[in-house]
mmCIF file of C-alpha atoms and ligand atoms in Angstrom:
data_model
loop_
_atom_site.group_PDB
_atom_site.id
_atom_site.type_symbol
_atom_site.label_atom_id
_atom_site.label_comp_id
_atom_site.label_asym_id
_atom_site.label_seq_id
_atom_site.Cartn_x
_atom_site.Cartn_y
_atom_site.Cartn_z
ATOM 1 C CA UNK X 1 186.330 66.639 61.352
ATOM 2 C CA UNK X 2 182.973 65.001 62.128
ATOM 3 C CA UNK X 3 184.425 62.565 64.688
ATOM 4 C CA UNK X 4 184.750 65.693 66.905
ATOM 5 C CA UNK X 5 181.026 66.199 66.797
ATOM 6 C CA UNK X 6 180.495 62.685 67.774
ATOM 7 C CA UNK X 7 179.896 63.334 71.552
ATOM 8 C CA UNK X 8 177.596 66.189 70.819
ATOM 9 C CA UNK X 9 175.595 64.136 68.284
ATOM 10 C CA UNK X 10 174.994 61.574 70.864
ATOM 11 C CA UNK X 11 172.524 63.684 72.750
ATOM 12 C CA UNK X 12 171.657 66.298 70.191
ATOM 13 C CA UNK X 13 170.549 66.817 66.715
ATOM 14 C CA UNK X 14 172.366 69.701 65.269
ATOM 15 C CA UNK X 15 170.792 72.161 62.814
ATOM 16 C CA UNK X 16 171.988 75.231 61.111
ATOM 17 C CA UNK X 17 174.394 78.021 62.071
ATOM 18 C CA UNK X 18 172.632 80.834 63.576
ATOM 19 C CA UNK X 19 175.571 83.171 64.474
ATOM 20 C CA UNK X 20 179.152 83.705 63.782
ATOM 21 C CA UNK X 21 181.639 85.666 65.777
ATOM 22 C CA UNK X 22 185.411 86.142 65.804
ATOM 23 C CA UNK X 23 186.458 82.931 67.320
ATOM 24 C CA UNK X 24 183.178 81.008 67.539
ATOM 25 C CA UNK X 25 180.082 79.967 65.897
ATOM 26 C CA UNK X 26 176.704 79.213 67.177
ATOM 27 C CA UNK X 27 174.407 76.398 65.925
ATOM 28 C CA UNK X 28 170.695 75.754 66.603
ATOM 29 C CA UNK X 29 170.428 72.194 68.110
ATOM 30 C CA UNK X 30 167.769 69.907 69.599
ATOM 31 C CA UNK X 31 168.185 67.921 72.797
ATOM 32 C CA UNK X 32 167.024 64.336 71.721
ATOM 33 C CA UNK X 33 165.632 63.366 75.289
ATOM 34 C CA UNK X 34 163.311 66.278 75.747
ATOM 35 C CA UNK X 35 163.041 67.685 72.134
ATOM 36 C CA UNK X 36 164.063 71.225 73.750
ATOM 37 C CA UNK X 37 166.008 73.581 71.177
ATOM 38 C CA UNK X 38 169.355 74.583 72.416
ATOM 39 C CA UNK X 39 171.947 76.869 71.014
ATOM 40 C CA UNK X 40 175.508 75.286 70.713
ATOM 41 C CA UNK X 41 178.360 77.656 70.988
ATOM 42 C CA UNK X 42 181.430 75.803 69.148
ATOM 43 C CA UNK X 43 184.922 76.935 69.357
ATOM 44 C CA UNK X 44 188.069 75.615 67.666
ATOM 45 C CA UNK X 45 191.027 75.489 70.015
ATOM 46 C CA UNK X 46 193.558 76.386 67.662
ATOM 47 C CA UNK X 47 191.739 79.421 66.259
ATOM 48 C CA UNK X 48 191.114 80.512 69.792
ATOM 49 C CA UNK X 49 194.914 80.837 70.555
ATOM 50 C CA UNK X 50 195.589 83.427 73.379
ATOM 51 C CA UNK X 51 191.763 83.802 73.490
ATOM 52 C CA UNK X 52 191.412 80.351 75.094
ATOM 53 C CA UNK X 53 191.487 81.890 78.512
ATOM 54 C CA UNK X 54 188.300 84.034 77.664
ATOM 55 C CA UNK X 55 186.460 80.686 76.895
ATOM 56 C CA UNK X 56 187.385 79.298 80.423
ATOM 57 C CA UNK X 57 186.417 82.523 82.014
ATOM 58 C CA UNK X 58 183.114 82.388 80.341
ATOM 59 C CA UNK X 59 182.440 78.872 81.449
ATOM 60 C CA UNK X 60 183.583 79.385 84.981
ATOM 61 C CA UNK X 61 181.354 82.266 85.201
ATOM 62 C CA UNK X 62 178.253 80.677 83.619
ATOM 63 C CA UNK X 63 178.573 77.755 85.826
ATOM 64 C CA UNK X 64 178.063 79.882 88.853
ATOM 65 C CA UNK X 65 175.286 81.893 87.520
ATOM 66 C CA UNK X 66 171.500 80.918 87.516
ATOM 67 C CA UNK X 67 169.194 83.700 86.887
ATOM 68 C CA UNK X 68 165.967 84.230 85.000
ATOM 69 C CA UNK X 69 167.768 87.072 82.868
ATOM 70 C CA UNK X 70 171.063 85.172 82.368
ATOM 71 C CA UNK X 71 171.310 82.686 79.486
ATOM 72 C CA UNK X 72 171.618 79.088 80.986
ATOM 73 C CA UNK X 73 174.512 77.164 80.254
ATOM 74 C CA UNK X 74 173.287 73.440 80.126
ATOM 75 C CA UNK X 75 176.596 71.448 79.245
ATOM 76 C CA UNK X 76 180.137 71.658 78.140
ATOM 77 C CA UNK X 77 181.746 69.026 75.957
ATOM 78 C CA UNK X 78 185.446 69.443 75.205
ATOM 79 C CA UNK X 79 187.284 67.364 72.586
ATOM 80 C CA UNK X 80 190.898 67.457 71.424
ATOM 81 C CA UNK X 81 190.268 70.171 69.043
ATOM 82 C CA UNK X 82 186.917 71.933 69.996
ATOM 83 C CA UNK X 83 184.872 73.137 72.835
ATOM 84 C CA UNK X 84 181.193 73.003 72.557
ATOM 85 C CA UNK X 85 178.886 75.128 75.045
ATOM 86 C CA UNK X 86 175.490 73.930 75.031
ATOM 87 C CA UNK X 87 173.373 77.034 75.961
ATOM 88 C CA UNK X 88 169.649 78.187 76.163
ATOM 89 C CA UNK X 89 168.237 79.027 72.801
ATOM 90 C CA UNK X 90 166.591 82.343 72.449
ATOM 91 C CA UNK X 91 164.300 82.443 69.328
ATOM 92 C CA UNK X 92 163.883 86.456 69.498
ATOM 93 C CA UNK X 93 167.569 86.780 68.585
ATOM 94 C CA UNK X 94 169.590 89.896 69.789
ATOM 95 C CA UNK X 95 168.174 93.055 71.530
ATOM 96 C CA UNK X 96 170.342 95.026 69.045
ATOM 97 C CA UNK X 97 168.345 93.881 66.048
ATOM 98 C CA UNK X 98 165.089 94.296 67.714
ATOM 99 C CA UNK X 99 166.029 98.095 68.612
ATOM 100 C CA UNK X 100 166.779 98.553 64.715
ATOM 101 C CA UNK X 101 163.800 96.783 63.595
ATOM 102 C CA UNK X 102 161.585 99.331 65.652
ATOM 103 C CA UNK X 103 163.880 102.343 65.339
ATOM 104 C CA UNK X 104 163.586 103.102 69.024
ATOM 105 C CA UNK X 105 161.325 101.875 71.780
ATOM 106 C CA UNK X 106 158.538 103.769 73.692
ATOM 107 C CA UNK X 107 159.685 104.390 77.353
ATOM 108 C CA UNK X 108 157.281 101.758 78.798
ATOM 109 C CA UNK X 109 158.852 98.943 76.557
ATOM 110 C CA UNK X 110 162.384 100.482 77.413
ATOM 111 C CA UNK X 111 161.486 100.078 80.993
ATOM 112 C CA UNK X 112 160.408 96.556 80.805
ATOM 113 C CA UNK X 113 163.660 95.627 79.238
ATOM 114 C CA UNK X 114 166.035 98.054 81.410
ATOM 115 C CA UNK X 115 164.337 96.539 84.447
ATOM 116 C CA UNK X 116 165.354 92.791 83.296
ATOM 117 C CA UNK X 117 168.859 94.306 82.459
ATOM 118 C CA UNK X 118 169.208 95.777 85.830
ATOM 119 C CA UNK X 119 168.010 92.571 87.512
ATOM 120 C CA UNK X 120 170.610 90.459 85.649
ATOM 121 C CA UNK X 121 173.397 92.969 86.267
ATOM 122 C CA UNK X 122 172.673 93.203 89.970
ATOM 123 C CA UNK X 123 172.659 89.517 90.423
ATOM 124 C CA UNK X 124 175.959 89.040 88.418
ATOM 125 C CA UNK X 125 177.483 91.778 90.711
ATOM 126 C CA UNK X 126 175.941 90.154 93.744
ATOM 127 C CA UNK X 127 177.988 86.909 92.782
ATOM 128 C CA UNK X 128 181.173 89.022 92.593
ATOM 129 C CA UNK X 129 181.360 89.276 88.776
ATOM 130 C CA UNK X 130 181.546 92.506 86.618
ATOM 131 C CA UNK X 131 180.261 91.624 82.923
ATOM 132 C CA UNK X 132 182.469 94.317 81.383
ATOM 133 C CA UNK X 133 180.994 93.978 77.612
ATOM 134 C CA UNK X 134 177.270 95.155 78.255
ATOM 135 C CA UNK X 135 175.602 96.061 74.876
ATOM 136 C CA UNK X 136 172.323 95.180 73.094
ATOM 137 C CA UNK X 137 174.299 92.597 70.905
ATOM 138 C CA UNK X 138 174.908 90.796 74.157
ATOM 139 C CA UNK X 139 171.182 90.517 75.382
ATOM 140 C CA UNK X 140 168.862 87.963 73.585
ATOM 141 C CA UNK X 141 165.041 87.730 73.488
ATOM 142 C CA UNK X 142 163.581 84.354 74.584
ATOM 143 C CA UNK X 143 160.166 82.969 73.401
ATOM 144 C CA UNK X 144 158.505 84.877 76.277
ATOM 145 C CA UNK X 145 159.976 88.283 75.027
ATOM 146 C CA UNK X 146 162.207 88.332 78.084
ATOM 147 C CA UNK X 147 165.945 89.315 78.022
ATOM 148 C CA UNK X 148 168.883 86.883 78.583
ATOM 149 C CA UNK X 149 172.385 88.043 79.166
ATOM 150 C CA UNK X 150 175.178 86.498 77.232
ATOM 151 C CA UNK X 151 178.894 86.573 76.423
ATOM 152 C CA UNK X 152 180.768 86.606 79.742
ATOM 153 C CA UNK X 153 184.050 85.938 78.038
ATOM 154 C CA UNK X 154 185.392 89.401 79.212
ATOM 155 C CA UNK X 155 183.856 89.310 82.833
ATOM 156 C CA UNK X 156 185.994 89.474 85.906
ATOM 157 C CA UNK X 157 185.642 88.304 89.256
ATOM 158 C CA UNK X 158 188.438 90.286 91.221
ATOM 159 C CA UNK X 159 190.045 88.244 93.965
ATOM 160 C CA UNK X 160 189.592 90.986 96.381
ATOM 161 C CA UNK X 161 185.923 91.510 95.532
ATOM 162 C CA UNK X 162 184.140 93.980 93.222
ATOM 163 C CA UNK X 163 185.559 96.887 94.971
ATOM 164 C CA UNK X 164 189.108 96.185 93.751
ATOM 165 C CA UNK X 165 190.399 97.732 90.552
ATOM 166 C CA UNK X 166 190.846 96.270 87.325
ATOM 167 C CA UNK X 167 193.407 97.072 84.725
ATOM 168 C CA UNK X 168 192.342 95.392 81.220
ATOM 169 C CA UNK X 169 190.737 97.878 78.890
ATOM 170 C CA UNK X 170 188.232 95.726 77.156
ATOM 171 C CA UNK X 171 184.664 95.742 75.780
ATOM 172 C CA UNK X 172 183.177 97.699 72.825
ATOM 173 C CA UNK X 173 184.500 101.323 72.517
ATOM 174 C CA UNK X 174 181.091 102.902 72.300
ATOM 175 C CA UNK X 175 179.957 101.382 75.530
ATOM 176 C CA UNK X 176 183.108 101.778 77.510
ATOM 177 C CA UNK X 177 183.159 104.102 80.489
ATOM 178 C CA UNK X 178 185.641 107.164 80.511
ATOM 179 C CA UNK X 179 187.821 105.550 83.401
ATOM 180 C CA UNK X 180 188.295 102.442 81.416
ATOM 181 C CA UNK X 181 189.304 104.008 78.196
ATOM 182 C CA UNK X 182 191.684 106.373 79.998
ATOM 183 C CA UNK X 183 193.602 103.262 80.914
ATOM 184 C CA UNK X 184 193.434 103.982 84.591
ATOM 185 C CA UNK X 185 192.649 101.245 87.084
ATOM 186 C CA UNK X 186 188.876 101.014 87.386
ATOM 187 C CA UNK X 187 186.199 99.239 89.194
ATOM 188 C CA UNK X 188 184.361 96.769 86.941
ATOM 189 C CA UNK X 189 180.983 97.273 88.426
ATOM 190 C CA UNK X 190 181.220 101.076 88.186
ATOM 191 C CA UNK X 191 182.189 100.554 84.396
ATOM 192 C CA UNK X 192 179.183 98.209 84.135
ATOM 193 C CA UNK X 193 177.025 101.000 85.215
ATOM 194 C CA UNK X 194 178.276 103.528 82.449
ATOM 195 C CA UNK X 195 177.466 100.749 79.891
ATOM 196 C CA UNK X 196 174.017 100.432 81.133
ATOM 197 C CA UNK X 197 173.619 104.205 80.674
ATOM 198 C CA UNK X 198 174.542 103.581 76.977
ATOM 199 C CA UNK X 199 172.448 100.875 76.851
ATOM 200 C CA UNK X 200 169.293 102.650 78.118
ATOM 201 C CA UNK X 201 170.032 105.509 75.671
ATOM 202 C CA UNK X 202 170.256 103.113 72.783
ATOM 203 C CA UNK X 203 166.814 101.708 73.879
ATOM 204 C CA UNK X 204 165.193 105.126 74.153
ATOM 205 C CA UNK X 205 166.752 106.918 71.151
ATOM 206 C CA UNK X 206 167.855 104.032 68.724
ATOM 207 C CA UNK X 207 171.464 105.595 68.184
ATOM 208 C CA UNK X 208 174.393 105.959 70.430
ATOM 209 C CA UNK X 209 175.135 108.921 72.882
ATOM 210 C CA UNK X 210 178.810 108.857 71.985
ATOM 211 C CA UNK X 211 179.725 107.921 68.403
ATOM 212 C CA UNK X 212 182.327 108.491 65.679
ATOM 213 C CA UNK X 213 184.199 106.512 63.132
ATOM 214 C CA UNK X 214 187.257 107.570 64.354
ATOM 215 C CA UNK X 215 188.005 105.897 67.647
ATOM 216 C CA UNK X 216 190.147 108.644 69.218
ATOM 217 C CA UNK X 217 187.421 111.177 68.350
ATOM 218 C CA UNK X 218 184.886 108.937 69.927
ATOM 219 C CA UNK X 219 187.170 108.439 73.011
ATOM 220 C CA UNK X 220 187.415 112.245 73.358
ATOM 221 C CA UNK X 221 183.459 112.441 73.191
ATOM 222 C CA UNK X 222 183.247 109.807 76.009
ATOM 223 C CA UNK X 223 185.692 111.742 78.186
ATOM 224 C CA UNK X 224 183.715 114.860 77.669
ATOM 225 C CA UNK X 225 180.554 113.053 78.681
ATOM 226 C CA UNK X 226 178.182 115.412 76.633
ATOM 227 C CA UNK X 227 175.524 113.898 74.550
ATOM 228 C CA UNK X 228 172.307 114.899 72.472
ATOM 229 C CA UNK X 229 168.908 114.847 74.258
ATOM 230 C CA UNK X 230 166.287 114.233 71.570
ATOM 231 C CA UNK X 231 162.912 115.903 72.032
ATOM 232 C CA UNK X 232 160.966 112.571 72.728
ATOM 233 C CA UNK X 233 162.921 112.030 76.103
ATOM 234 C CA UNK X 234 160.836 112.488 79.213
ATOM 235 C CA UNK X 235 162.544 114.588 81.945
ATOM 236 C CA UNK X 236 162.500 111.454 84.116
ATOM 237 C CA UNK X 237 164.437 109.584 81.423
ATOM 238 C CA UNK X 238 166.871 112.328 80.991
ATOM 239 C CA UNK X 239 167.457 112.584 84.771
ATOM 240 C CA UNK X 240 168.284 108.728 85.023
ATOM 241 C CA UNK X 241 170.656 108.927 82.024
ATOM 242 C CA UNK X 242 172.341 111.754 83.512
ATOM 243 C CA UNK X 243 172.678 109.726 86.807
ATOM 244 C CA UNK X 244 174.275 106.681 84.822
ATOM 245 C CA UNK X 245 176.406 108.764 82.194
ATOM 246 C CA UNK X 246 178.488 110.504 84.865
ATOM 247 C CA UNK X 247 182.124 110.778 83.772
ATOM 248 C CA UNK X 248 183.234 110.595 87.299
ATOM 249 C CA UNK X 249 182.676 107.036 88.537
ATOM 250 C CA UNK X 250 182.060 108.239 92.265
ATOM 251 C CA UNK X 251 179.373 110.377 91.051
ATOM 252 C CA UNK X 252 177.565 107.517 89.047
ATOM 253 C CA UNK X 253 174.508 105.948 90.448
ATOM 254 C CA UNK X 254 175.086 102.669 92.087
ATOM 255 C CA UNK X 255 173.273 99.360 91.323
ATOM 256 C CA UNK X 256 171.670 99.527 94.665
ATOM 257 C CA UNK X 257 170.184 102.796 94.073
ATOM 258 C CA UNK X 258 169.025 101.710 90.549
ATOM 259 C CA UNK X 259 166.975 98.804 91.760
ATOM 260 C CA UNK X 260 164.900 101.347 93.558
ATOM 261 C CA UNK X 261 164.872 104.234 91.290
ATOM 262 C CA UNK X 262 161.823 105.966 90.439
ATOM 263 C CA UNK X 263 161.975 105.688 86.724
ATOM 264 C CA UNK X 264 162.271 101.919 87.019
ATOM 265 C CA UNK X 265 159.518 101.621 89.875
ATOM 266 C CA UNK X 266 156.957 104.020 88.363
ATOM 267 C CA UNK X 267 153.919 102.089 86.830
ATOM 268 C CA UNK X 268 155.349 98.898 88.445
ATOM 269 C CA UNK X 269 154.760 100.046 92.006
ATOM 270 C CA UNK X 270 157.578 97.590 93.107
ATOM 271 C CA UNK X 271 161.332 97.465 93.153
ATOM 272 C CA UNK X 272 163.488 95.604 90.675
ATOM 273 C CA UNK X 273 163.756 92.018 91.799
ATOM 274 C CA UNK X 274 167.448 90.922 91.789
ATOM 275 C CA UNK X 275 167.424 87.376 93.183
ATOM 276 C CA UNK X 276 167.537 84.321 91.301
ATOM 277 C CA UNK X 277 164.130 82.645 90.827
ATOM 278 C CA UNK X 278 165.795 79.295 90.407
ATOM 279 C CA UNK X 279 166.112 77.298 93.459
ATOM 280 C CA UNK X 280 166.124 73.593 93.566
ATOM 281 C CA UNK X 281 162.993 72.061 94.885
ATOM 282 C CA UNK X 282 163.954 68.531 95.782
ATOM 283 C CA UNK X 283 160.576 67.248 94.177
ATOM 284 C CA UNK X 284 159.831 64.421 91.743
ATOM 285 C CA UNK X 285 161.215 66.577 88.868
ATOM 286 C CA UNK X 286 164.682 67.105 90.592
ATOM 287 C CA UNK X 287 164.613 63.297 91.501
ATOM 288 C CA UNK X 288 163.988 62.172 87.917
ATOM 289 C CA UNK X 289 166.770 64.754 86.722
ATOM 290 C CA UNK X 290 169.251 63.596 89.200
ATOM 291 C CA UNK X 291 168.470 59.819 88.605
ATOM 292 C CA UNK X 292 168.796 60.462 84.843
ATOM 293 C CA UNK X 293 172.171 62.005 85.471
ATOM 294 C CA UNK X 294 173.076 58.953 87.677
ATOM 295 C CA UNK X 295 172.022 56.416 85.139
ATOM 296 C CA UNK X 296 174.042 58.201 82.390
ATOM 297 C CA UNK X 297 177.058 58.271 84.806
ATOM 298 C CA UNK X 298 176.809 54.722 85.374
ATOM 299 C CA UNK X 299 176.610 54.086 81.650
ATOM 300 C CA UNK X 300 173.159 52.867 81.454
ATOM 301 C CA UNK X 301 171.031 54.522 78.956
ATOM 302 C CA UNK X 302 168.633 57.131 80.212
ATOM 303 C CA UNK X 303 165.000 55.923 79.876
ATOM 304 C CA UNK X 304 162.138 58.206 80.209
ATOM 305 C CA UNK X 305 159.434 56.244 78.576
ATOM 306 C CA UNK X 306 158.164 54.635 81.565
ATOM 307 C CA UNK X 307 157.118 57.972 82.884
ATOM 308 C CA UNK X 308 155.259 59.917 80.160
ATOM 309 C CA UNK X 309 153.671 62.277 83.056
ATOM 310 C CA UNK X 310 157.294 63.517 83.590
ATOM 311 C CA UNK X 311 157.316 64.819 79.979
ATOM 312 C CA UNK X 312 154.319 66.817 80.518
ATOM 313 C CA UNK X 313 155.641 68.259 84.139
ATOM 314 C CA UNK X 314 157.005 71.900 83.570
ATOM 315 C CA UNK X 315 159.879 72.753 85.809
ATOM 316 C CA UNK X 316 158.406 75.342 88.210
ATOM 317 C CA UNK X 317 161.210 77.656 88.970
ATOM 318 C CA UNK X 318 159.621 78.984 91.899
HETATM 319 C C1 82B F 401 170.332 85.527 66.059
HETATM 320 N N1 82B F 401 169.394 84.731 66.167
HETATM 321 C C2 82B F 401 168.108 84.909 65.345
HETATM 322 C C3 82B F 401 167.279 83.994 65.984
HETATM 323 BR BR1 82B F 401 165.700 83.668 65.313
HETATM 324 C C4 82B F 401 167.942 83.374 67.185
HETATM 325 C C5 82B F 401 169.105 84.045 67.098
HETATM 326 C C6 82B F 401 170.224 83.403 68.238
HETATM 327 O O1 82B F 401 171.357 83.868 67.980
HETATM 328 N N2 82B F 401 169.860 82.940 69.262
HETATM 329 C C7 82B F 401 170.637 82.496 70.346
HETATM 330 N N3 82B F 401 169.935 81.497 71.264
HETATM 331 N N4 82B F 401 171.086 81.298 72.117
HETATM 332 C C8 82B F 401 172.244 82.079 71.814
HETATM 333 C C9 82B F 401 171.858 82.533 70.715
HETATM 334 C C10 82B F 401 172.975 83.272 70.236
HETATM 335 N N5 82B F 401 174.121 83.104 71.358
HETATM 336 C C11 82B F 401 175.303 83.648 71.393
HETATM 337 O O2 82B F 401 176.263 83.342 72.126
HETATM 338 N N6 82B F 401 175.497 84.866 70.397
HETATM 339 C C12 82B F 401 176.835 85.479 70.309
HETATM 340 C C13 82B F 401 176.588 86.855 70.086
HETATM 341 N N7 82B F 401 177.646 87.715 70.312
HETATM 342 C C14 82B F 401 177.269 89.295 70.209
HETATM 343 C C15 82B F 401 178.244 90.008 70.149
HETATM 344 C C16 82B F 401 179.236 89.247 69.338
HETATM 345 C C17 82B F 401 178.758 87.657 69.356
HETATM 346 C C18 82B F 401 177.791 84.968 69.623
HETATM 347 C C19 82B F 401 179.107 84.571 70.042
HETATM 348 C C20 82B F 401 179.991 83.880 69.328
HETATM 349 C C21 82B F 401 179.838 83.524 68.056
HETATM 350 C C22 82B F 401 178.414 83.836 67.580
HETATM 351 C C23 82B F 401 177.567 84.434 68.392
HETATM 352 C C24 82B F 401 173.530 82.135 72.166
HETATM 353 C C25 82B F 401 174.247 80.984 72.688
HETATM 354 C C26 82B F 401 173.996 81.920 73.528
#
């Protein structure tokens, strides 16, 4: 019912649905105060059922993640029947569709994207999380043609740190690491590195290294770890794929080694930057934001009109 949308409609104009997934849908919306476009992920609690913990996992994770290649969570609104997550809007859609539209990417374009993926995953691991569902559908393209990582519903933050083993078998089969589908206890960050190997292969080839419509045959192919090497792959690409798609997790390259890997640094002359670019500068913009939040908290309507220059100030995320 519309009364459930009341709180959302106070601050946002809500437009069309731009995505539908299992237990949620995403609508395009516009922040009234700033005019900024946002994407609202809407979930019905009844439909969620036992998936409700996934949403709490995703919200808890995203509230602690602030990085130039991780989709920003702006606001969470909970009503008796629904949960609304107000997230950054990416007009470029999913990386998956972009790869399909181009058949496959040239090595230089794949390098630009893969550096951003490595930067995001290194940051997420640095915060103690494993994503566990890395795939091109979970990477969005923003208005500057940069990638943003989404869908943290399956991520894990093991109590004893990332070294400790996880049990849940999850994520998408074609991107799942051999140790994960074997049902053994596995280390989330190592499984993420395997998925990044499948992702890099998809970027460079336009199809999957391990594929079969029969999931048991697919699992056997993953455990075997053998994949096609199309003629267009360079020897340096082949070498990096080989270091990521190691069936034995201890043989697999680590995220730290990946940040300085020659395939990623060539043509850039610099390592991949994994630190978040966002830091609070307690300047005028921060003051206005925090004052607005306080005004709203005290029930007084936020009023920006007296400071037109604020609307022109762009947050400099230095
Ligand atoms: C598809 N598309 C085309 C254009 Br143009 C923009 C978009 C678009 O979706 N942009 C966009 N901006 N911000 C977001 C999105 C999509 N989006 C998403 O969160 N999209 C995911 C996509 N998942 C990938 C595998 C399964 C579902 C989603 C999750 C649940 C229900 C529907 C969609 C957010 C909110 C973070």
